[in-house]
Coordinates of C-alpha atoms (C1' of nucleotides) in Angstrom, one line a residue:
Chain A
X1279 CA 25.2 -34.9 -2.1
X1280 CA 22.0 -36.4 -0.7
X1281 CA 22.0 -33.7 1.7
X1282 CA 20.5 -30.9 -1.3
X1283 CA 18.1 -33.1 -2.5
X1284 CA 13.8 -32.1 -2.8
X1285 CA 12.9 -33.5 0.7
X1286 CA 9.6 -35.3 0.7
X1287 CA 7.2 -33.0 1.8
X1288 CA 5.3 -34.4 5.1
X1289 CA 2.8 -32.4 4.4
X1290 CA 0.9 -31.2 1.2
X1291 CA -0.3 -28.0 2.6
X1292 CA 2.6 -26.7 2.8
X1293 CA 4.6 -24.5 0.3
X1294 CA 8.6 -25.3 0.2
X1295 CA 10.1 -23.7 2.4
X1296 CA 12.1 -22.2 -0.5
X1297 CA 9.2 -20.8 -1.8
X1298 CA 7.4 -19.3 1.4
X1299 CA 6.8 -15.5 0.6
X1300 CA 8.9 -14.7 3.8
X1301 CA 11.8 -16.3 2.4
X1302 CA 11.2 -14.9 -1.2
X1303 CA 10.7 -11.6 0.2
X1304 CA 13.9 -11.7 2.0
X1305 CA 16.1 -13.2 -0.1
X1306 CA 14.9 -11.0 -3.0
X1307 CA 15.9 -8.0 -0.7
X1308 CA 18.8 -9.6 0.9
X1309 CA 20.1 -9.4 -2.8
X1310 CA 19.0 -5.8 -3.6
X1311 CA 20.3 -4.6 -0.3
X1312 CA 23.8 -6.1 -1.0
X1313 CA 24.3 -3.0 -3.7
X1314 CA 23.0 -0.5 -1.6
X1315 CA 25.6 -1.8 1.5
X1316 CA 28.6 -1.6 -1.2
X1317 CA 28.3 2.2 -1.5
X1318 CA 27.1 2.3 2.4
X1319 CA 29.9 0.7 3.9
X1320 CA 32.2 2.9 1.6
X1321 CA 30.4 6.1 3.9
X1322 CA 30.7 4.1 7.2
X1323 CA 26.9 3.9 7.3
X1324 CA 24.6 0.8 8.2
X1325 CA 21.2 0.6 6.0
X1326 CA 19.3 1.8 8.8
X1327 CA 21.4 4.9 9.1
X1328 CA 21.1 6.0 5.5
X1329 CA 17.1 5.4 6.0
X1330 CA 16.9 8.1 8.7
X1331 CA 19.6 10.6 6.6
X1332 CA 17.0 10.1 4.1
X1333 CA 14.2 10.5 5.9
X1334 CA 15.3 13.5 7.3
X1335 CA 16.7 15.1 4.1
X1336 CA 15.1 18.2 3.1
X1337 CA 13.4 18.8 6.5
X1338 CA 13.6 20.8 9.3
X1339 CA 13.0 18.4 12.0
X1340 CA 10.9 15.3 12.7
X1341 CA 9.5 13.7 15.5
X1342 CA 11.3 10.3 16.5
X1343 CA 7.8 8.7 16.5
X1344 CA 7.0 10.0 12.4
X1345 CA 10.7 8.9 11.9
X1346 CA 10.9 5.6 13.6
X1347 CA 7.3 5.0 11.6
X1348 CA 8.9 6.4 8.2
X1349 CA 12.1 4.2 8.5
X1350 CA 10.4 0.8 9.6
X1351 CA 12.5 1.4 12.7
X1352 CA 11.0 0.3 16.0
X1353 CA 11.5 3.1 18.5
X1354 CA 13.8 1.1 21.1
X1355 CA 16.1 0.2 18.1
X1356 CA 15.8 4.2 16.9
X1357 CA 16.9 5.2 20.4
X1358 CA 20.4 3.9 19.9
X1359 CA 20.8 4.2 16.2
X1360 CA 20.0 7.9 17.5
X1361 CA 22.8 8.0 19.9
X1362 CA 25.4 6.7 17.8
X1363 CA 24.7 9.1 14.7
X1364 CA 24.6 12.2 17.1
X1365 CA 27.6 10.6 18.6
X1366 CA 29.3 11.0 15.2
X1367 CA 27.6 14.4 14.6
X1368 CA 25.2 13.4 11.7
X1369 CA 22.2 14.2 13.8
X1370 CA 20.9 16.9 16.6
X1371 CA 17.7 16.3 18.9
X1372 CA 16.1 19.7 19.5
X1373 CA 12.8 20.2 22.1
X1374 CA 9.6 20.2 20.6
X1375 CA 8.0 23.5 22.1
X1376 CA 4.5 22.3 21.0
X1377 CA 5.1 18.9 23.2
X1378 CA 7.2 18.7 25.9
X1379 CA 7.2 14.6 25.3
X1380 CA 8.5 14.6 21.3
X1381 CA 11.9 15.4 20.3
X1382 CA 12.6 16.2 16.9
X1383 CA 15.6 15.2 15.3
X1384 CA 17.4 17.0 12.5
X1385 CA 20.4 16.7 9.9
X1386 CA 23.9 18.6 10.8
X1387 CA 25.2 20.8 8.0
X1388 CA 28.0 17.4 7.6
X1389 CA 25.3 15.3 7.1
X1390 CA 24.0 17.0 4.4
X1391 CA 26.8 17.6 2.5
X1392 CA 27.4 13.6 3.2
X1393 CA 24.2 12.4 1.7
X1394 CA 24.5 14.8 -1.4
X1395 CA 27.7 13.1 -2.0
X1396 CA 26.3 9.7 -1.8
X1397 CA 23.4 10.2 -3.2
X1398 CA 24.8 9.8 -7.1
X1399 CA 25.7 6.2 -6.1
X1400 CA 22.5 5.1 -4.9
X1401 CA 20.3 6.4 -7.8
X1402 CA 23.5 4.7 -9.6
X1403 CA 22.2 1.5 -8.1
X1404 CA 18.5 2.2 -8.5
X1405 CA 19.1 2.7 -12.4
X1406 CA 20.9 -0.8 -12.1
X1407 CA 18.2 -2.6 -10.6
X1408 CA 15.9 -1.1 -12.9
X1409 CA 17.7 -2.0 -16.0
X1410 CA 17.9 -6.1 -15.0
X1411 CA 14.5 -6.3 -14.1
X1412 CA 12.9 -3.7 -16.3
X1413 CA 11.3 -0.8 -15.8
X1414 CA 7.4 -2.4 -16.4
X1415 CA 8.6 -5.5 -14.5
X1416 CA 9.1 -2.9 -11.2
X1417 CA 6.6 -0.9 -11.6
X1418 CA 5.0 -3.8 -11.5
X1419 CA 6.2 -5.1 -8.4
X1420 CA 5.6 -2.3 -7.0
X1421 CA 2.3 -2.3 -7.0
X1422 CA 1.7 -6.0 -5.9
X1423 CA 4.0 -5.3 -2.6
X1424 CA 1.7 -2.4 -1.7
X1425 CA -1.2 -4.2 -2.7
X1426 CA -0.6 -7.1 0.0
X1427 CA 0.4 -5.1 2.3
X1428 CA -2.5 -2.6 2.5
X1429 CA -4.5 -5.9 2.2
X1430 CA -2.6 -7.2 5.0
X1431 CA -3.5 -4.3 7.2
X1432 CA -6.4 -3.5 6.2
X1433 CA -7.5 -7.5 7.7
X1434 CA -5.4 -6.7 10.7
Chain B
X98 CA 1.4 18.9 11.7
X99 CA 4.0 20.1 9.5
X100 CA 6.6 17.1 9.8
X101 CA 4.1 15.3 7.7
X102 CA 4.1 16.8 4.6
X103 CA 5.8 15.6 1.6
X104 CA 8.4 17.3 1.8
X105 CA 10.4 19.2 -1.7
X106 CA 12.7 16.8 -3.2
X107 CA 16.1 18.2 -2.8
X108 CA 17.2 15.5 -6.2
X109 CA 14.6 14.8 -9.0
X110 CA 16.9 11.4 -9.5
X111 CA 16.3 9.6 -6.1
X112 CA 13.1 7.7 -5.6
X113 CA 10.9 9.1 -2.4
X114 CA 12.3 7.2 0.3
X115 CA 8.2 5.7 1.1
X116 CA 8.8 4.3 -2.4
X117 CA 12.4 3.2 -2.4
X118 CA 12.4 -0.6 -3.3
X119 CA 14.4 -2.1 -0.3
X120 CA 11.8 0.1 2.0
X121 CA 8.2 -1.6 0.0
X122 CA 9.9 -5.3 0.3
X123 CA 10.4 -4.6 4.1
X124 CA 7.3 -3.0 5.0
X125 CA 5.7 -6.1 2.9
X126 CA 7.7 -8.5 4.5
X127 CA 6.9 -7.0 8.1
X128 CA 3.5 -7.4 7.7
X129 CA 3.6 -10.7 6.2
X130 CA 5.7 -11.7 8.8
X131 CA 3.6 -10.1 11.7
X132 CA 1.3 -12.8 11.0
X133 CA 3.2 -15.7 11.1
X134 CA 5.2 -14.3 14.3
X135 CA 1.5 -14.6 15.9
X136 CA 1.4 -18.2 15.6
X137 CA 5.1 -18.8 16.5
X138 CA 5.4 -16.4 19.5
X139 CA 2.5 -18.6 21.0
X140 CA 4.9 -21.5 20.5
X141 CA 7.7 -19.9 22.1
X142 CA 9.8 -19.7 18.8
X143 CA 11.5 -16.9 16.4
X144 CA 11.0 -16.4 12.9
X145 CA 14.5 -18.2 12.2
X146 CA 14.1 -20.8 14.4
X147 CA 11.0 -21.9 12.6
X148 CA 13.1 -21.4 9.2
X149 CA 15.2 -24.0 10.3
X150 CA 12.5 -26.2 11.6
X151 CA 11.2 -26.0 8.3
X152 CA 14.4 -27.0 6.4
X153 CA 15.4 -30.0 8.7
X154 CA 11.9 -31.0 8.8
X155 CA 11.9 -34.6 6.6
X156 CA 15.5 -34.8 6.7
X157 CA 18.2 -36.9 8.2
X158 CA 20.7 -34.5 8.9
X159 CA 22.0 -31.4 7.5
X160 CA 25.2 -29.7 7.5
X161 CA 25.5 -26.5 9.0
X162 CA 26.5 -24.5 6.2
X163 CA 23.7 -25.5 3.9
X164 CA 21.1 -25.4 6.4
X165 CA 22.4 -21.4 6.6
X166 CA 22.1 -20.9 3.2
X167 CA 18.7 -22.8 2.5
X168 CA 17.2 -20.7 6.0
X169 CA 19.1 -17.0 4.7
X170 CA 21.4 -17.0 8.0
X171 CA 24.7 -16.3 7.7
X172 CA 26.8 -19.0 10.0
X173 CA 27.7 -16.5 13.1
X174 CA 23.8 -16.2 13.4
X175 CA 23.5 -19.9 12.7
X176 CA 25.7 -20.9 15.4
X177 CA 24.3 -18.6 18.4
X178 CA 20.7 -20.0 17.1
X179 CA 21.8 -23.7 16.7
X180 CA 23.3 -23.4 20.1
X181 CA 20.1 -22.2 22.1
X182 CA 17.9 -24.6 19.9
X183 CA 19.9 -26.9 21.2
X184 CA 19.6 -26.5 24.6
X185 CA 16.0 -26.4 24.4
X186 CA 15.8 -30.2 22.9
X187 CA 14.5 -28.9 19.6
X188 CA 18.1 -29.8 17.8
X189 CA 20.9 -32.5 17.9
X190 CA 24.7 -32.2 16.8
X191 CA 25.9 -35.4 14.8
X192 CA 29.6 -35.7 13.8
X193 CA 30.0 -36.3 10.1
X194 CA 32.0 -39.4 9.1
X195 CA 32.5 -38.1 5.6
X196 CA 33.9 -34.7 6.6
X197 CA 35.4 -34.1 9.9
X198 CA 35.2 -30.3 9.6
X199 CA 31.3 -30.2 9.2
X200 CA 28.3 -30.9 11.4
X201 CA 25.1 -32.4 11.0
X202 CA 22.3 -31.3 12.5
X203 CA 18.5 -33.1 12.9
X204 CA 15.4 -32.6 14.9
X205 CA 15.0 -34.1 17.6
X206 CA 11.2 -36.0 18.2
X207 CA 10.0 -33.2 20.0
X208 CA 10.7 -30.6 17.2
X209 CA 8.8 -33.2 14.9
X210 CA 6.2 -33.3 17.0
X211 CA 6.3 -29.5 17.4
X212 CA 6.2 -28.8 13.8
X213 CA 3.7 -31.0 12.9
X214 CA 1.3 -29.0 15.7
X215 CA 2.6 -26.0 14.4
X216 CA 1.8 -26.7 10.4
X217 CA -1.5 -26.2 10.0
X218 CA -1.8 -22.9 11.8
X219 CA 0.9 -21.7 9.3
X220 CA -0.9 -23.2 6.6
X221 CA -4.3 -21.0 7.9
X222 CA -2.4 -18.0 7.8
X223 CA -0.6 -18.6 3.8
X224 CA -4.3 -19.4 2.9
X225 CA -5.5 -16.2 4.6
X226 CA -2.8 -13.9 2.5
X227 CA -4.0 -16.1 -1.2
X228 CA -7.6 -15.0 0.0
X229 CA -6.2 -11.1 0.4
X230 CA -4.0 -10.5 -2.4
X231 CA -5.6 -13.1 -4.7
X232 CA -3.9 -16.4 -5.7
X233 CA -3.0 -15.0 -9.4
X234 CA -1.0 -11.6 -8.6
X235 CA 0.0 -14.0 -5.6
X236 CA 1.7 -16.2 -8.3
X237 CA 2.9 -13.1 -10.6
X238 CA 4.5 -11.4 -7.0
X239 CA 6.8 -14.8 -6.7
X240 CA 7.8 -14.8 -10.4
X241 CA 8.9 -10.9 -10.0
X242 CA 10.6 -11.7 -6.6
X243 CA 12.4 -14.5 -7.8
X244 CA 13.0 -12.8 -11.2
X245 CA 14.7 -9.4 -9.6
X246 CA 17.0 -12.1 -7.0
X247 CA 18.5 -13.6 -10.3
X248 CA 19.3 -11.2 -12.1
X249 CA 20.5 -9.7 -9.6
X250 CA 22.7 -12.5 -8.4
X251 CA 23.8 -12.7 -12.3
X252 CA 25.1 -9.4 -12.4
X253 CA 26.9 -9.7 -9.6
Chain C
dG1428 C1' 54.3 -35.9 1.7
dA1429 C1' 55.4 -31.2 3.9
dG1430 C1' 53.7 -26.6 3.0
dT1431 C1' 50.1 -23.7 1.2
dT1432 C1' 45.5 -22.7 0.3
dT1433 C1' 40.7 -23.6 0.9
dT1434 C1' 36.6 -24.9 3.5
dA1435 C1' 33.4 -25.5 7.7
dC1436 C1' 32.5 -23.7 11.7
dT1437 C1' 33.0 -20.8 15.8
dT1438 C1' 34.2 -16.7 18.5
dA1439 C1' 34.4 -11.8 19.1
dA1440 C1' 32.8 -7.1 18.6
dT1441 C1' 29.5 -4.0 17.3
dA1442 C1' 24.8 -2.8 15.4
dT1443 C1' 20.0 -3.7 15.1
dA1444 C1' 15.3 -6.2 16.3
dT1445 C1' 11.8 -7.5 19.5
dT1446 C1' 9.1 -7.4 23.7
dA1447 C1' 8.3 -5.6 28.2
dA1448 C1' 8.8 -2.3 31.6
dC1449 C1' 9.6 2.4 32.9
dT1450 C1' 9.5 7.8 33.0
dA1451 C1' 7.7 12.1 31.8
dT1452 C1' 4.2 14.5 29.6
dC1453 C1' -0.1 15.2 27.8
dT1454 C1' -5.2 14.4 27.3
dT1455 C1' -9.7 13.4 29.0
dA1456 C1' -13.4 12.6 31.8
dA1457 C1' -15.7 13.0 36.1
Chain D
dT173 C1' -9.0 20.4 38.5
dT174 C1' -7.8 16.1 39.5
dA175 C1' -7.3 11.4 38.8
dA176 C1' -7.3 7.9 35.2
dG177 C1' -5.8 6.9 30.8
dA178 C1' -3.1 7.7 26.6
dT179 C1' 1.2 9.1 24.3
dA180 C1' 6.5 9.8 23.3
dG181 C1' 10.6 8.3 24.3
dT182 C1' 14.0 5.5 26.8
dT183 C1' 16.0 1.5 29.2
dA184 C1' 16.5 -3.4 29.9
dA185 C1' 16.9 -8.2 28.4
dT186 C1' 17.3 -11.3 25.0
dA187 C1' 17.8 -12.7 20.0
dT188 C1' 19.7 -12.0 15.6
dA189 C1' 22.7 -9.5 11.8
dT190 C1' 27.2 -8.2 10.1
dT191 C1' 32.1 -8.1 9.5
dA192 C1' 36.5 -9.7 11.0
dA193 C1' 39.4 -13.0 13.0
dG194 C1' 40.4 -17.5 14.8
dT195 C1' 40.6 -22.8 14.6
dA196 C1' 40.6 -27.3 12.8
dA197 C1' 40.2 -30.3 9.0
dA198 C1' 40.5 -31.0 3.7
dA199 C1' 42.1 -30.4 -0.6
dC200 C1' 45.9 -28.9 -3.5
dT201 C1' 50.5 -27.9 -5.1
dC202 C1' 54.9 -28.9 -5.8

DNA sequence: GAGTTTTACTTAATATATTAACTATCTTAA
DNA sequence: TTAAGATAGTTAATATATTAAGTAAAACTC
């Protein structure tokens, strides 16, 4: 099939596009994510909705701003991930009495008891991950990914 | 502000959610990203439709499905994107003789031209993340990447 | 070689991402 | 204190992601 052969590259400069860091960086998560959305979909939860049960685990309430920033969630998209997990009655909005602008956002009591139970199958997945790679190998990683990106931001 | 603090882990077994490995390669990749999006926003082009600029770029044609697997796109994306590529010019459909159920897709001269003006500003922008993380634990990220995506993808 | 299964692609339905614009509130400076 | 500016959140418009279902062409089986 001529069609999966190296192409020529028409330009020297430029990496493969198999080997850009946007790709590699999104194909490596595309496959780590794959495990996590097994036991998600199980739950009837998207990725972004067990980020924000997560986030908001253990706390009282939390500004949609410090959340939306937490989660990597723009706030538009946060708006309506909002609405459809109060919908379902895995969230409440309460008024912020210090700001009249904020709403904080908080677990219901089904919630709770929903990310306790799913909770064993991520670390599940977690101790996979770390047993392919190894556990020096992620560390390592680790600490490149926060090294660029603090780089990054820090030039920005 | 209280909503900030780290808050008391309600399970010693699950990684801090600012920490969790899915969250670091996103918040890496988004600001990786963020920098190439400013060179292609200015071109009137997404992150995917550059992907497959990049892929087609030096090649005759390409059928659908492996252009979606080379760019990460699953085909309902590919198709919605193909289609408004296509009615920009960028794109062209060709039937192919070998397999009647498939589709091969080119550039058209104005997407070469387009790519070739767009190249060296992406190139500027890889040589400005080699200059912030450093070209070595540049190298060693892509080893640990593509390291964690195959075993994963062997285990699976 | 007709019937079944697989493959390539598209369509449909729903969820999320991105940018811009909008509303309400808060802050600040004159 | 009041008018300009900044902030928190939402809405709107468009693009993409994800899963399921649909369609047409190949490949396979008997």
């Amino acid at each position: 099939m001529a069609s999966t052969l190296p192409k020529a590259p028409s330009s020297p400069l430029l990496r493969d596009l198999t080997h850009s860091l946007p790709m590699a960086l999104l194909r490596t998560r595309e496959a780590v994510v794959q495990r996590f959305r097994e036991v998600l979909s199980r739950h009837g939860l998207t990725e972004q909705q067990w980020r924000i049960l997560r986030a908001l685990d253990g706390r009282e309430g939390l500004e949609v701003s410090l959340l939306a920033e937490q989660c990597q969630i723009l706030p538009p998209s946060m708006s309506g991930i909002l609405k459809r997990m109060e919908q379902r009655g895995l969230i409440v909005r309460k008024a912020n009495r210090a700001d009249g602008r904020s709403i904080l956002v908080a677990l219901t009591g089904e919630a709770q008891a929903l990310v306790e139970q799913i909770k064993p199958e991520i670390v599940a997945v977690y101790a996979e991950i770390e047993r392919i790679l190894g556990r020096r190998k992620l560390e390592q990683l680790y600490i490149l990914l926060e090294a660029l990106e603090a780089g990054l931001k820090r030039n920005s």
